Amino acid sequence: ADLRYELVACLLGSQVCAESADAALDRLCNAGLLTDKRWRVTDDDFESEVGAILADQHTSGSQRSSYRFPQMRARQLAQMRKTLQTKPLSERLPPEGPIKEIRASLVRDMPGIGPKQASMFLRNIGMSYDIAILDVHVLAFFQRLGLLPEDGVELSTLKRYEQTEVIASQYAAECGHPVGFIDWAIWITMRAAKELRV
């Protein structure tokens, strides 16, 4: 259940701000949609219930907002649930084995999970700090250093993601730390810089 919760969190965090993803995750939990019982049974209502929860406007601070892409995420979560019913997540995570192969299998098998989400999941559950989470803040940092082109990079495939990850890993090695620590520090710094408009 803990692994599944983390995987769902990583899926919900794609292309939305962290606060919106956290709020959506809380609402799904409070509605009982992430329990073992709901994920072990087959029912036709799951996707529509998730979609309704995600689309429902909620109060965040002083503003009312809803989650972006509610129907798409509901469909991906329903597909993910069906996939995990055939083989539990714990069986998809061998304790030994190349971490990039484990990441590739998650990207291949888990609906809605791309290289960034798979990397975040594997780091958050403590499997490895030797893979990078290349989000917009991290990419912006490497663009400022001139290590990536200013007009951006294409990360739509695992192969392209890994090509950019090499740059992050080399930078981390020069700093003397695993890339999973360096990208975390970059994310925090760049997010704060954006909020401060620095």
Short mmCIF file of C-alpha atoms in Angstrom, two decimals:
data_model
loop_
_atom_site.label_atom_id
_atom_site.label_comp_id
_atom_site.label_asym_id
_atom_site.label_seq_id
_atom_site.Cartn_x
_atom_site.Cartn_y
_atom_site.Cartn_z
CA ALA A 1 0.00 0.00 0.00
CA ASP A 2 2.87 2.40 0.80
CA LEU A 3 4.56 1.69 -2.54
CA ARG A 4 1.30 2.19 -4.40
CA TYR A 5 0.62 5.45 -2.56
CA GLU A 6 4.05 6.76 -3.61
CA LEU A 7 3.55 5.67 -7.22
CA VAL A 8 0.16 7.39 -7.36
CA ALA A 9 1.73 10.52 -5.84
CA CYS A 10 4.37 10.55 -8.56
CA LEU A 11 1.74 10.15 -11.28
CA LEU A 12 -0.40 12.97 -9.86
CA GLY A 13 2.66 15.22 -9.66
CA SER A 14 3.24 15.17 -13.40
CA GLN A 15 2.78 18.59 -15.07
CA VAL A 16 1.16 20.17 -12.02
CA CYS A 17 2.52 22.10 -9.06
CA ALA A 18 3.40 20.14 -5.93
CA GLU A 19 0.59 21.75 -3.91
CA SER A 20 -2.06 20.73 -6.43
CA ALA A 21 -0.73 17.16 -6.57
CA ASP A 22 -0.66 16.88 -2.77
CA ALA A 23 -4.21 18.19 -2.48
CA ALA A 24 -5.44 15.73 -5.13
CA LEU A 25 -3.72 12.84 -3.38
CA ASP A 26 -5.30 13.81 -0.05
CA ARG A 27 -8.76 13.98 -1.62
CA LEU A 28 -8.39 10.55 -3.21
CA CYS A 29 -7.22 9.10 0.11
CA ASN A 30 -10.07 10.70 2.04
CA ALA A 31 -12.54 9.26 -0.48
CA GLY A 32 -11.15 5.74 0.10
CA LEU A 33 -9.99 5.38 -3.50
CA LEU A 34 -6.42 4.32 -2.68
CA THR A 35 -7.17 1.52 -0.22
CA ASP A 36 -6.15 -2.09 -0.77
CA LYS A 37 -9.83 -3.00 -1.06
CA ARG A 38 -10.47 -0.61 -3.96
CA TRP A 39 -7.29 -1.63 -5.76
CA ARG A 40 -7.85 -5.38 -5.43
CA VAL A 41 -11.40 -5.53 -6.74
CA THR A 42 -12.64 -5.03 -10.27
CA ASP A 43 -15.40 -2.48 -10.61
CA ASP A 44 -16.50 -0.11 -13.32
CA ASP A 45 -17.00 2.88 -11.03
CA PHE A 46 -13.38 3.46 -10.05
CA GLU A 47 -12.38 5.65 -13.00
CA SER A 48 -15.47 7.83 -12.84
CA GLU A 49 -15.13 8.26 -9.06
CA VAL A 50 -11.48 9.28 -9.37
CA GLY A 51 -12.34 11.67 -12.21
CA ALA A 52 -15.09 13.30 -10.18
CA ILE A 53 -12.82 13.78 -7.16
CA LEU A 54 -10.03 15.27 -9.26
CA ALA A 55 -12.37 17.55 -11.24
CA ASP A 56 -14.17 18.83 -8.15
CA GLN A 57 -13.14 22.33 -7.20
CA HIS A 58 -11.57 22.66 -3.77
CA THR A 59 -10.24 25.45 -1.63
CA SER A 60 -6.47 25.89 -1.56
CA GLY A 61 -5.56 28.77 0.70
CA SER A 62 -7.81 31.61 -0.39
CA GLN A 63 -8.36 30.29 -3.94
CA ARG A 64 -10.71 27.71 -5.44
CA SER A 65 -9.09 25.41 -7.94
CA SER A 66 -9.32 21.95 -9.45
CA TYR A 67 -6.71 19.46 -10.56
CA ARG A 68 -5.46 19.70 -14.16
CA PHE A 69 -6.20 16.75 -16.48
CA PRO A 70 -8.72 15.05 -14.15
CA GLN A 71 -10.14 12.63 -16.71
CA MET A 72 -6.78 11.67 -18.17
CA ARG A 73 -5.32 10.97 -14.71
CA ALA A 74 -8.45 9.02 -13.74
CA ARG A 75 -8.04 6.85 -16.82
CA GLN A 76 -4.33 6.32 -16.11
CA LEU A 77 -5.04 5.40 -12.47
CA ALA A 78 -7.73 2.94 -13.55
CA GLN A 79 -5.30 1.37 -16.03
CA MET A 80 -2.55 1.31 -13.40
CA ARG A 81 -4.89 -0.43 -10.95
CA LYS A 82 -5.72 -3.06 -13.58
CA THR A 83 -2.01 -3.58 -14.34
CA LEU A 84 -1.12 -4.00 -10.66
CA GLN A 85 -3.89 -6.55 -10.24
CA THR A 86 -1.96 -8.83 -12.61
CA LYS A 87 1.36 -8.40 -10.77
CA PRO A 88 1.80 -6.44 -7.52
CA LEU A 89 4.17 -3.50 -7.43
CA SER A 90 6.41 -5.19 -4.85
CA GLU A 91 7.10 -7.99 -7.36
CA ARG A 92 8.08 -5.45 -10.00
CA LEU A 93 10.89 -4.06 -7.84
CA PRO A 94 13.67 -6.62 -7.53
CA PRO A 95 15.98 -5.70 -4.61
CA GLU A 96 18.99 -6.36 -6.81
CA GLY A 97 19.36 -5.42 -10.42
CA PRO A 98 20.33 -2.44 -12.55
CA ILE A 99 18.22 0.52 -11.42
CA LYS A 100 17.87 1.85 -14.96
CA GLU A 101 16.36 -1.45 -16.07
CA ILE A 102 13.87 -1.30 -13.20
CA ARG A 103 13.02 2.27 -14.21
CA ALA A 104 12.60 1.22 -17.84
CA SER A 105 10.20 -1.55 -16.84
CA LEU A 106 8.08 0.91 -14.82
CA VAL A 107 7.96 3.31 -17.77
CA ARG A 108 6.98 0.44 -20.07
CA ASP A 109 4.39 -1.19 -17.79
CA MET A 110 2.81 1.57 -15.69
CA PRO A 111 0.28 3.79 -17.49
CA GLY A 112 1.08 7.48 -17.07
CA ILE A 113 4.53 6.87 -15.60
CA GLY A 114 7.34 8.41 -17.61
CA PRO A 115 11.07 8.51 -16.87
CA LYS A 116 10.80 11.46 -14.49
CA GLN A 117 7.95 9.94 -12.47
CA ALA A 118 9.66 6.53 -12.37
CA SER A 119 12.91 8.15 -11.20
CA MET A 120 11.08 10.09 -8.51
CA PHE A 121 9.29 6.97 -7.34
CA LEU A 122 12.50 4.91 -7.10
CA ARG A 123 14.29 7.68 -5.23
CA ASN A 124 11.40 8.35 -2.87
CA ILE A 125 11.19 4.69 -1.84
CA GLY A 126 14.96 4.65 -1.27
CA MET A 127 15.94 2.27 -4.07
CA SER A 128 18.52 4.56 -5.66
CA TYR A 129 19.99 8.04 -5.65
CA ASP A 130 21.89 7.38 -8.87
CA ILE A 131 19.12 8.45 -11.23
CA ALA A 132 18.03 12.01 -11.95
CA ILE A 133 14.65 13.68 -11.67
CA LEU A 134 14.75 16.08 -14.58
CA ASP A 135 11.91 18.49 -13.95
CA VAL A 136 11.56 22.06 -15.22
CA HIS A 137 13.52 23.55 -12.31
CA VAL A 138 16.47 21.19 -12.76
CA LEU A 139 16.51 21.68 -16.51
CA ALA A 140 16.41 25.48 -16.07
CA PHE A 141 19.45 25.26 -13.80
CA PHE A 142 21.47 23.35 -16.38
CA GLN A 143 20.35 25.81 -19.05
CA ARG A 144 21.65 28.68 -16.92
CA LEU A 145 25.00 26.90 -16.64
CA GLY A 146 25.10 26.48 -20.41
CA LEU A 147 25.07 22.68 -20.14
CA LEU A 148 21.74 22.45 -21.98
CA PRO A 149 20.46 24.54 -24.91
CA GLU A 150 18.42 27.59 -23.92
CA ASP A 151 15.54 26.58 -26.16
CA GLY A 152 15.07 23.41 -24.10
CA VAL A 153 15.53 19.70 -24.54
CA GLU A 154 13.18 16.98 -25.68
CA LEU A 155 12.57 14.34 -23.01
CA SER A 156 9.63 12.52 -24.56
CA THR A 157 11.39 9.14 -24.71
CA LEU A 158 13.43 7.21 -22.17
CA LYS A 159 16.45 7.31 -24.50
CA ARG A 160 16.39 11.11 -24.69
CA TYR A 161 15.81 11.35 -20.96
CA GLU A 162 18.88 9.20 -20.31
CA GLN A 163 20.99 11.32 -22.67
CA THR A 164 20.17 14.43 -20.64
CA GLU A 165 20.60 12.49 -17.41
CA VAL A 166 24.25 11.87 -18.35
CA ILE A 167 24.85 15.64 -18.16
CA ALA A 168 23.24 15.83 -14.71
CA SER A 169 25.21 12.80 -13.51
CA GLN A 170 28.52 14.26 -14.72
CA TYR A 171 27.77 17.53 -12.96
CA ALA A 172 26.88 15.66 -9.76
CA ALA A 173 30.09 13.63 -9.96
CA GLU A 174 32.09 16.86 -10.19
CA CYS A 175 30.29 18.04 -7.04
CA GLY A 176 31.12 14.75 -5.31
CA HIS A 177 27.54 13.68 -4.62
CA PRO A 178 24.99 11.29 -6.14
CA VAL A 179 22.83 12.89 -8.81
CA GLY A 180 19.74 12.13 -6.72
CA PHE A 181 21.00 14.48 -4.01
CA ILE A 182 22.19 17.19 -6.40
CA ASP A 183 18.95 17.39 -8.37
CA TRP A 184 17.02 17.62 -5.11
CA ALA A 185 19.16 20.58 -4.00
CA ILE A 186 18.81 22.19 -7.43
CA TRP A 187 15.02 21.77 -7.36
CA ILE A 188 14.72 23.45 -3.95
CA THR A 189 17.05 26.31 -4.92
CA MET A 190 15.52 26.97 -8.33
CA ARG A 191 11.96 26.83 -7.00
CA ALA A 192 12.84 29.36 -4.31
CA ALA A 193 14.59 31.54 -6.90
CA LYS A 194 11.49 31.49 -9.10
CA GLU A 195 9.25 32.47 -6.16
CA LEU A 196 11.65 35.30 -5.30
CA ARG A 197 11.93 36.24 -8.98
CA VAL A 198 15.72 36.07 -8.80
#
